Coordinates of C-alpha atoms in Angstrom, one line a residue:
M227 CA -6.4 -4.1 55.0
T228 CA -9.9 -2.7 55.6
S229 CA -9.0 0.8 55.2
R230 CA -7.3 0.2 52.0
R231 CA -10.2 -1.6 50.6
S232 CA -12.6 0.9 51.7
Q233 CA -10.9 3.5 49.4
G234 CA -10.7 1.1 46.3
D235 CA -13.3 3.2 44.5
A236 CA -11.2 6.1 44.4
A237 CA -8.4 4.2 42.7
P238 CA -8.5 5.0 39.0
F239 CA -8.8 1.9 37.0
L240 CA -6.1 -0.3 37.8
T241 CA -6.7 -1.1 41.6
Q242 CA -7.9 -4.5 41.2
A243 CA -4.3 -5.6 40.0
D244 CA -3.0 -4.4 43.2
N245 CA -5.1 -7.0 45.2
T246 CA -4.2 -9.9 43.5
E247 CA -1.3 -10.7 45.7
E248 CA -3.2 -10.0 48.6
E249 CA -6.5 -11.7 47.9
G250 CA -4.8 -14.8 46.0
A251 CA -5.7 -16.1 42.8
P252 CA -8.5 -14.4 40.8
D253 CA -11.7 -16.3 40.3
P254 CA -11.4 -17.4 36.9
G255 CA -15.1 -16.7 36.2
G256 CA -14.6 -13.2 37.1
H257 CA -17.9 -11.1 38.8
S258 CA -20.8 -12.1 37.6
S259 CA -23.0 -9.8 35.4
D260 CA -25.3 -9.1 38.4
E261 CA -22.6 -7.9 40.4
E262 CA -21.3 -5.7 38.1
E263 CA -24.7 -4.1 37.4
E264 CA -25.0 -3.5 41.1
E265 CA -21.6 -1.9 41.0
G266 CA -22.4 0.5 38.1
K267 CA -25.5 1.4 40.2
D268 CA -23.4 2.2 43.3
H269 CA -20.9 4.0 41.4
G270 CA -23.7 5.8 39.7
K271 CA -25.5 7.1 42.8
E272 CA -22.1 8.4 44.4
A273 CA -21.3 10.2 41.4
H274 CA -24.6 12.0 41.3
L275 CA -23.9 13.0 44.7
L276 CA -20.6 14.3 44.4
T277 CA -20.8 16.0 40.8
G278 CA -24.7 16.8 40.9
I279 CA -25.0 14.5 37.5
S280 CA -27.0 11.7 37.3
Y281 CA -25.5 8.7 35.6
R282 CA -28.0 8.6 32.6
H283 CA -26.8 12.4 31.9
S284 CA -23.3 11.6 32.3
V285 CA -23.6 9.0 29.6
T286 CA -25.6 11.4 27.4
I287 CA -22.6 14.0 27.8
V288 CA -20.2 11.2 26.8
I289 CA -22.2 10.5 23.8
I290 CA -22.3 14.2 22.9
L291 CA -18.5 14.5 23.2
F292 CA -18.1 11.2 21.1
Y293 CA -20.2 13.0 18.2
I294 CA -18.1 15.9 18.5
N295 CA -14.7 13.8 18.4
L296 CA -16.2 12.0 15.3
L297 CA -16.7 15.3 13.4
N298 CA -13.5 16.2 14.4
Y299 CA -11.6 13.4 12.6
M300 CA -14.4 13.6 9.8
D301 CA -13.1 16.7 9.0
R302 CA -9.4 16.1 9.3
F303 CA -9.4 13.2 6.7
T304 CA -12.1 14.2 4.4
V305 CA -9.2 16.1 2.8
A306 CA -7.1 12.8 2.5
G307 CA -10.2 11.1 0.8
V308 CA -10.0 13.8 -2.0
L309 CA -6.4 14.5 -1.9
S310 CA -5.9 13.7 -5.6
D311 CA -8.5 16.2 -6.8
I312 CA -6.9 18.7 -4.6
K313 CA -3.4 18.2 -6.1
E314 CA -4.8 18.3 -9.7
D315 CA -6.9 21.5 -8.8
Y316 CA -3.7 23.4 -7.2
H317 CA -1.0 21.8 -9.6
I318 CA 1.1 20.8 -6.5
S319 CA 3.6 18.0 -6.0
D320 CA 3.6 15.0 -3.5
S321 CA 5.6 17.0 -0.7
N322 CA 3.0 20.1 -1.1
S323 CA 0.2 17.7 -0.8
G324 CA 1.5 16.4 2.5
L325 CA 1.7 20.1 3.5
V326 CA -2.0 20.2 3.7
Q327 CA -2.2 17.8 6.8
T328 CA 1.1 19.3 8.1
V329 CA 0.0 22.8 8.4
F330 CA -3.2 21.8 10.1
I331 CA -1.3 19.4 12.6
C332 CA 1.2 22.4 13.3
S333 CA -1.4 24.9 14.3
Y334 CA -3.2 22.2 16.4
M335 CA -0.5 21.2 18.2
F336 CA 1.0 24.5 19.1
L337 CA -2.1 26.0 20.5
A338 CA -2.9 22.8 22.4
P339 CA -1.0 23.8 25.3
V340 CA -2.9 27.1 25.7
F341 CA -6.1 25.4 25.9
G342 CA -4.6 22.7 28.1
Y343 CA -3.8 25.8 30.4
L344 CA -7.2 27.3 30.0
G345 CA -8.9 23.7 30.5
D346 CA -7.6 23.2 34.0
R347 CA -8.6 26.4 35.2
Y348 CA -11.9 27.9 33.5
N349 CA -15.3 26.5 32.1
R350 CA -14.5 23.8 29.8
K351 CA -17.9 23.7 28.4
L352 CA -17.7 27.3 27.2
I353 CA -14.1 27.0 25.7
M354 CA -15.4 23.9 23.6
C355 CA -18.4 26.0 22.0
I356 CA -16.3 28.8 21.1
G357 CA -13.4 26.3 19.6
I358 CA -16.0 24.3 17.7
S359 CA -17.9 27.3 16.1
F360 CA -14.6 28.8 15.1
W361 CA -13.5 25.2 13.5
S362 CA -16.8 25.0 11.8
L363 CA -16.7 28.5 10.4
V364 CA -13.1 28.2 9.0
T365 CA -13.7 25.0 7.7
L366 CA -16.6 26.3 5.5
L367 CA -14.4 29.3 4.5
S368 CA -11.6 26.9 3.2
S369 CA -13.9 25.2 0.6
F370 CA -14.5 28.6 -1.2
V371 CA -10.8 29.3 -2.0
S372 CA -10.0 29.4 -5.6
K373 CA -7.3 27.5 -7.4
Q374 CA -4.9 30.4 -7.6
Y375 CA -4.5 30.5 -3.9
F376 CA -3.3 27.4 -2.6
W377 CA -1.4 29.6 0.2
L378 CA -4.9 30.7 1.2
F379 CA -6.0 27.0 1.3
L380 CA -3.4 26.1 3.5
L381 CA -3.9 29.1 5.9
T382 CA -7.5 28.2 6.5
R383 CA -6.4 24.6 7.0
G384 CA -4.2 25.7 9.5
L385 CA -6.9 27.9 11.3
V386 CA -9.2 24.6 11.6
G387 CA -6.5 23.3 14.2
V388 CA -7.0 26.3 16.4
G389 CA -10.7 24.9 17.0
E390 CA -10.2 21.4 17.2
A391 CA -7.1 22.0 19.7
S392 CA -9.7 23.7 22.1
Y393 CA -11.7 20.3 22.1
S394 CA -9.4 17.6 21.9
T395 CA -7.5 18.9 25.2
I396 CA -10.4 19.0 27.3
A397 CA -13.0 16.2 26.3
P398 CA -11.2 13.3 28.0
T399 CA -10.9 15.1 31.4
I400 CA -14.6 15.5 31.3
I401 CA -15.2 11.9 30.9
A402 CA -12.5 11.5 33.8
D403 CA -14.3 13.6 36.1
L404 CA -17.7 11.6 35.4
F405 CA -16.6 8.1 35.5
L406 CA -14.2 5.9 37.9
A407 CA -12.5 2.4 37.3
D408 CA -13.9 0.2 34.6
Q409 CA -16.8 2.4 34.0
R410 CA -14.0 5.1 33.0
S411 CA -12.5 2.5 31.0
R412 CA -15.5 1.7 29.0
M413 CA -16.5 5.4 28.4
L414 CA -13.0 6.3 27.0
S415 CA -13.2 3.1 24.7
F416 CA -16.6 4.1 23.4
F417 CA -15.2 7.9 23.2
Y418 CA -12.3 6.7 20.8
F419 CA -14.4 4.6 18.7
A420 CA -14.8 8.2 17.2
T421 CA -11.1 8.3 16.2
P422 CA -11.1 5.6 13.7
V423 CA -14.8 5.8 12.4
G424 CA -14.4 9.3 12.1
C425 CA -11.5 9.0 9.7
G426 CA -13.2 6.3 7.8
L427 CA -16.3 8.6 7.5
G428 CA -14.1 11.3 6.3
Y429 CA -12.4 9.2 3.6
I430 CA -16.1 8.2 2.4
A431 CA -17.9 11.2 3.1
G432 CA -15.3 13.0 0.9
S433 CA -15.3 10.7 -1.9
K434 CA -19.0 10.2 -1.9
V435 CA -19.9 13.8 -1.7
T436 CA -17.2 14.9 -4.5
S437 CA -18.5 11.8 -6.8
T438 CA -22.0 13.0 -6.3
A439 CA -21.4 16.9 -6.6
G440 CA -18.8 16.6 -9.3
D441 CA -16.5 19.2 -6.9
W442 CA -14.3 18.2 -4.3
H443 CA -15.0 21.8 -2.3
W444 CA -18.6 20.4 -1.4
A445 CA -16.8 17.4 0.8
L446 CA -15.7 20.4 2.9
R447 CA -19.0 21.8 3.5
V448 CA -20.6 18.8 5.3
T449 CA -18.9 19.0 8.7
P450 CA -19.8 22.6 9.6
G451 CA -23.3 22.4 9.6
L452 CA -22.9 19.3 11.9
G453 CA -20.3 21.4 14.2
L454 CA -23.3 23.6 14.7
V455 CA -25.5 21.0 16.0
A456 CA -22.5 20.1 18.2
V457 CA -22.5 23.7 19.8
L458 CA -26.3 23.6 20.4
L459 CA -25.7 20.1 22.3
L460 CA -23.2 21.4 24.5
I461 CA -25.1 24.8 25.2
F462 CA -28.5 23.1 26.2
V463 CA -27.7 19.4 27.4
A464 CA -24.0 19.2 28.5
K465 CA -23.1 19.8 32.1
E466 CA -19.5 20.9 33.6
P467 CA -18.4 18.3 36.2
P468 CA -16.3 19.6 39.2
R469 CA -12.7 18.4 38.6
G470 CA -11.7 15.3 40.5
A471 CA -14.6 15.2 43.1
L472 CA -15.0 11.4 42.3
E473 CA -11.4 10.6 43.2
R474 CA -11.2 12.8 45.9
K475 CA -14.8 11.8 47.3
S476 CA -15.5 15.5 47.9
D477 CA -17.0 18.1 46.0
R478 CA -14.4 20.8 47.5
P479 CA -12.8 22.3 44.7
L480 CA -9.2 21.1 44.1
T481 CA -6.3 23.8 44.3
N482 CA -4.3 24.6 41.1
T483 CA -0.6 24.8 41.0
S484 CA 1.4 27.1 38.5
W485 CA 1.5 26.0 34.9
F486 CA 5.5 25.9 35.4
S487 CA 5.0 23.5 38.3
D488 CA 2.6 21.3 36.4
V489 CA 4.9 20.9 33.6
K490 CA 7.7 20.4 35.8
A491 CA 5.7 17.6 37.5
L492 CA 4.9 15.8 34.3
L493 CA 8.4 15.9 33.1
K494 CA 8.9 14.0 36.2
N495 CA 6.6 11.3 35.4
P496 CA 8.2 8.5 33.4
S497 CA 5.0 6.8 32.7
F498 CA 3.6 10.0 31.1
I499 CA 6.7 10.6 29.2
L500 CA 7.3 7.4 27.7
S501 CA 3.5 6.6 26.9
T502 CA 3.7 9.9 25.2
F503 CA 6.8 8.9 22.9
G504 CA 4.9 5.6 22.4
F505 CA 1.6 7.5 21.1
T506 CA 4.2 9.6 19.1
T507 CA 4.9 6.7 17.0
V508 CA 1.1 5.8 16.7
A509 CA 0.7 9.3 15.5
F510 CA 3.5 9.2 13.0
V511 CA 2.4 5.7 11.2
T512 CA -1.3 6.5 11.3
G513 CA -0.8 9.9 10.0
A514 CA 1.2 8.8 7.0
L515 CA -1.1 6.0 6.3
A516 CA -4.2 8.2 6.7
L517 CA -3.0 10.6 4.1
W518 CA -1.2 8.7 1.8
G519 CA -3.1 5.5 1.9
P520 CA -5.7 6.0 -0.7
T521 CA -3.2 7.6 -2.9
Y522 CA -1.1 4.8 -2.7
L523 CA -3.9 2.3 -3.5
M524 CA -4.9 4.3 -6.3
R525 CA -1.4 4.1 -7.7
S526 CA -1.3 0.4 -7.1
R527 CA -4.5 0.1 -9.2
R528 CA -3.1 1.8 -12.1
V529 CA 0.0 -0.6 -12.1
I530 CA -1.9 -3.8 -11.7
Y531 CA -4.7 -2.9 -14.1
K532 CA -3.4 -0.3 -16.3
T533 CA -6.0 2.3 -15.6
E534 CA -5.8 5.7 -16.4
P535 CA -5.2 8.4 -14.0
C536 CA -7.8 10.9 -13.1
Q537 CA -7.8 14.1 -15.3
G538 CA -10.3 16.2 -13.7
G539 CA -14.1 15.8 -13.3
I540 CA -15.5 12.9 -11.5
C541 CA -12.9 10.5 -10.3
N542 CA -13.2 6.8 -9.4
Y543 CA -13.1 6.8 -5.6
D544 CA -13.3 3.0 -5.0
D545 CA -10.1 2.7 -2.9
S546 CA -10.9 5.9 -0.7
M547 CA -14.2 4.0 -0.3
I548 CA -12.7 0.7 0.7
F549 CA -9.8 2.2 2.7
G550 CA -12.3 4.2 4.8
G551 CA -14.6 1.4 5.2
I552 CA -11.5 -0.7 6.3
T553 CA -10.3 2.3 8.8
C554 CA -14.0 2.1 10.4
V555 CA -14.0 -1.5 11.1
T556 CA -10.6 -2.3 12.1
G557 CA -10.8 0.9 14.6
V558 CA -13.9 -0.2 16.3
L559 CA -12.4 -3.8 16.5
G560 CA -9.1 -2.8 17.5
V561 CA -10.4 -0.6 20.4
L562 CA -12.8 -3.2 21.6
T563 CA -10.3 -6.0 21.4
G564 CA -7.7 -3.7 23.3
V565 CA -9.7 -2.9 26.2
E566 CA -11.0 -6.4 26.6
I567 CA -7.7 -7.9 26.6
S568 CA -6.2 -5.4 29.0
K569 CA -9.2 -5.9 31.4
R570 CA -8.7 -9.6 31.9
Y571 CA -4.9 -9.4 31.5
R572 CA -5.1 -6.8 34.3
K573 CA -6.4 -9.5 36.7
T574 CA -3.1 -11.0 36.9
N575 CA -0.6 -8.3 35.7
P576 CA -1.2 -4.4 36.8
R577 CA 1.1 -3.6 33.7
A578 CA -1.5 -5.0 31.2
D579 CA -2.2 -1.5 29.6
P580 CA 1.3 -0.7 28.3
L581 CA 2.1 -4.2 27.5
V582 CA -0.9 -4.7 25.1
C583 CA -0.1 -1.2 23.5
A584 CA 3.6 -2.9 22.9
V585 CA 2.5 -6.1 21.4
G586 CA -0.1 -4.2 19.5
M587 CA 2.8 -1.8 17.9
I588 CA 5.4 -4.3 17.5
S589 CA 2.8 -7.0 15.6
S590 CA 1.5 -4.4 13.3
A591 CA 4.9 -3.5 11.7
P592 CA 5.3 -7.0 9.6
F593 CA 1.7 -6.7 8.4
L594 CA 2.0 -2.9 7.4
Y595 CA 5.3 -4.0 5.6
L596 CA 3.4 -7.0 3.5
S597 CA 0.7 -4.6 2.7
L598 CA 3.2 -2.6 0.7
A599 CA 5.2 -5.6 -0.6
F600 CA 1.9 -7.0 -2.2
A601 CA 0.6 -3.9 -3.7
D602 CA 2.0 -4.2 -7.1
T603 CA 0.6 -8.0 -7.6
S604 CA -2.3 -8.1 -5.5
L605 CA -4.8 -5.6 -4.0
V606 CA -6.7 -8.2 -2.3
A607 CA -3.6 -9.4 -0.4
T608 CA -2.9 -5.7 0.4
Y609 CA -6.2 -4.7 1.9
A610 CA -6.0 -8.0 3.9
F611 CA -2.8 -7.0 5.4
I612 CA -3.9 -3.4 6.0
F613 CA -7.0 -4.7 7.8
I614 CA -4.9 -6.7 10.2
G615 CA -2.2 -4.1 10.6
E616 CA -4.7 -1.5 11.5
T617 CA -6.4 -3.6 13.9
L618 CA -3.4 -4.1 15.7
L619 CA -2.6 -0.5 15.6
S620 CA -6.0 0.4 16.8
L621 CA -5.6 -1.7 20.1
N622 CA -4.0 1.3 22.2
W623 CA -6.1 4.2 21.3
A624 CA -8.3 4.0 24.5
L625 CA -5.6 2.3 26.6
V626 CA -3.0 5.3 25.9
A627 CA -5.7 7.6 27.1
D628 CA -6.5 5.8 30.3
I629 CA -3.1 5.7 31.1
L630 CA -2.5 9.3 31.1
L631 CA -5.6 9.9 33.3
Y632 CA -4.8 7.4 36.0
V633 CA -0.9 8.4 36.2
V634 CA -1.8 12.3 36.2
I635 CA -3.5 13.9 38.9
P636 CA -6.9 15.7 38.1
T637 CA -5.7 19.2 38.2
R638 CA -3.0 18.6 35.5
R639 CA -4.7 16.3 33.3
S640 CA -5.8 19.1 30.7
T641 CA -2.2 20.3 30.5
A642 CA -0.9 16.7 30.3
E643 CA -3.7 16.2 27.1
A644 CA -1.9 19.3 25.7
L645 CA 1.7 18.3 26.1
Q646 CA 0.9 14.7 24.8
I647 CA -0.8 16.4 21.7
V648 CA 2.3 18.9 21.0
V649 CA 4.7 15.9 21.4
S650 CA 2.9 13.2 19.3
H651 CA 2.1 15.6 16.6
L652 CA 5.4 17.5 16.5
L653 CA 7.2 14.5 16.1
G654 CA 4.5 12.3 14.6
D655 CA 1.8 13.2 12.2
A656 CA 2.7 16.9 11.8
G657 CA 5.7 15.8 9.9
S658 CA 5.1 12.1 8.4
P659 CA 2.7 13.2 5.9
Y660 CA 5.1 15.7 4.4
L661 CA 8.2 13.5 5.0
I662 CA 6.8 10.6 2.9
G663 CA 5.9 13.3 0.4
V664 CA 9.5 14.3 0.1
I665 CA 10.9 11.1 0.0
S666 CA 8.3 9.9 -2.4
D667 CA 9.6 13.0 -4.6
Q668 CA 13.6 12.7 -4.3
I669 CA 12.9 8.9 -5.2
Q670 CA 11.0 10.0 -8.6
K671 CA 14.0 12.8 -9.4
G672 CA 15.6 12.1 -12.6
K673 CA 13.7 9.3 -13.7
A674 CA 11.1 9.0 -16.4
P675 CA 7.6 9.4 -15.2
S676 CA 5.6 6.2 -15.2
F677 CA 2.6 4.9 -13.2
L678 CA 5.2 2.1 -11.6
I679 CA 7.8 4.8 -10.9
Q680 CA 5.1 6.8 -8.6
M681 CA 3.8 3.7 -6.9
R682 CA 7.4 2.7 -5.9
S683 CA 8.6 6.2 -5.0
L684 CA 5.6 6.2 -2.5
E685 CA 6.0 2.5 -1.5
Y686 CA 9.8 3.1 -0.5
A687 CA 8.8 6.3 1.5
L688 CA 5.8 4.3 3.4
M689 CA 8.0 1.4 4.5
I690 CA 9.5 3.8 7.1
C691 CA 6.1 3.2 8.9
A692 CA 7.0 -0.3 9.8
F693 CA 10.0 0.5 11.4
V694 CA 8.6 3.4 13.4
G695 CA 6.0 1.0 14.7
V696 CA 8.7 -1.2 16.4
I697 CA 10.1 1.7 18.1
G698 CA 6.8 2.6 19.5
G699 CA 6.5 -0.8 20.9
G700 CA 9.6 -0.4 22.7
F701 CA 8.4 2.8 24.4
F702 CA 5.6 1.1 25.6
L703 CA 7.4 -1.6 27.0
A704 CA 9.7 1.0 28.8
T705 CA 6.3 2.5 30.2
A706 CA 5.7 -0.8 31.9
L707 CA 8.4 -0.4 34.1
F708 CA 7.2 2.6 35.8
I709 CA 3.5 2.3 35.6
E710 CA 2.7 0.9 38.9
K711 CA 4.6 3.7 41.0
D712 CA 3.2 6.5 39.1
R713 CA -0.2 5.1 39.3
K714 CA -0.1 4.7 43.1
R715 CA 1.3 8.3 43.4
A716 CA -1.6 9.9 41.6
E717 CA -4.1 7.8 43.9
L718 CA -2.5 9.1 46.9
F719 CA -2.9 12.6 45.8
S720 CA -6.5 12.0 44.8
Q721 CA -7.2 10.5 48.4
G722 CA -5.6 13.8 49.9
L723 CA -2.6 11.9 51.2
L724 CA 0.0 13.6 48.8
P725 CA 0.7 17.3 48.3
A726 CA 0.1 18.6 44.8
D727 CA 3.2 20.8 45.3
E728 CA 6.3 18.9 44.0
T729 CA 8.6 20.6 46.5
D730 CA 7.1 18.3 49.2
A731 CA 5.8 15.5 47.1
E732 CA 8.4 13.2 48.4
R733 CA 6.8 13.1 51.9
I734 CA 3.4 13.0 53.1
V735 CA 1.5 14.1 56.6
V736 CA 0.0 11.0 58.5
P737 CA -1.6 12.0 61.7
K738 CA -0.2 10.5 64.8
R739 CA -1.6 10.8 68.5
G740 CA -3.0 14.1 67.5
R741 CA 0.4 15.5 65.9
S742 CA 1.7 15.7 62.5
T743 CA 4.6 13.3 61.3
K744 CA 6.3 13.4 58.4
V745 CA 7.1 9.9 56.6
P746 CA 8.7 8.9 53.0
V747 CA 6.0 7.9 50.7
S748 CA 8.2 4.8 49.7
S749 CA 7.1 3.7 53.3
V750 CA 3.4 4.1 52.5
L751 CA 3.9 2.1 49.2
I752 CA 5.6 -0.7 50.7

């Protein structure tokens, strides 16, 4: 018992839950704030000794990564905020409008494994600097593509995904190497605030800059300059922490296995696979809503208030602004609520993380459906249901990332991040915007054009999101069945008790009277 408790700090995030049976019922009041503060100081001192990076500097690095993540999602959804103008300028259909996001996501997901491989083996800070510089340059160039060359605009949006793939696969693994346990959870939740907030700011910045400048091209010229600032911060402020030093309690470098061994091991990790499929449904729903939400609300406004559509010049972007504001608020509220609920529930149930994700996905479905059903009668009711639905969807952002980090060993985390990006985008938001656009076009085919038909076609297409959300909840429920076993296996490796080579992963070496004796892992777990 004493030995196990002495190693508690090395266990990523959920170790407290394993102690509930051994130590009896948890204290209803939990730890006092003074105890948590002292624990934080102890972790900070230990981290400084192992990584050579102070606690304050570690927090500063997380803030820099948050800033870059914010730019990432701002850039991605600035296009969604001005999609109506892009459609008018290039004279394209709903399905081709969906391609703007689909092309970007495709290049992003196909290059993610490349950067995942590099991120597990080479200097992560250097990779991010190169990727962000490339992404900022291509985004700036895309704003100068004239209306005769829609294919070139699609190409530049695809190249933007190259730069973003270099960042998204690596940043969470740096945070994992700087913090442990609840501190890691808090820092990840802060990092993933940037996802919904960046989306919302993208809508707001896109619509506001377009309204001010009178040209949607200027909306794409905001993030490149901010990207240059991010590169300078990485070069002069951020530091590269050693991989897995905190969990192994040693600054000795970890040994990498081959990429094929890494992938093979990940495919045998049910918690990783099932949570990835669950996150794929999240990506499907959020990708479809993010691109088509403002456009659908604009069409609903035309039906309810009989307003004329935008015919060029400066358009009314009230709905993009409101939708962006809702996305910001619900994202912060959802991430905070999800982390807090999971933290409290974990005291009595070690499967809290996937269960909270499941509840969020399943309960969001009816509210998303109601937001569509009320769109032709009351925009106020529609916005209210969108607010509730997006809050529930956002419960899982930080939790899914934390699940990956504590069920995957340190030397495979970038590869795991890359594979999760590939699957979630390939089956999720790479196709969902285009699919919604195709369904909308097919519903409109053969019917007399009208505001009502345009709104109804998009409404029926978007209803698929509610059903996909329920399926996602099922994947997270299945994840809960395996989460404890997979987490413990990753802990044993981090403590040096389990080999990384999966050919010998079922057995570990235990010293006994000066000799090495092999025993099954299941015996240790029991």
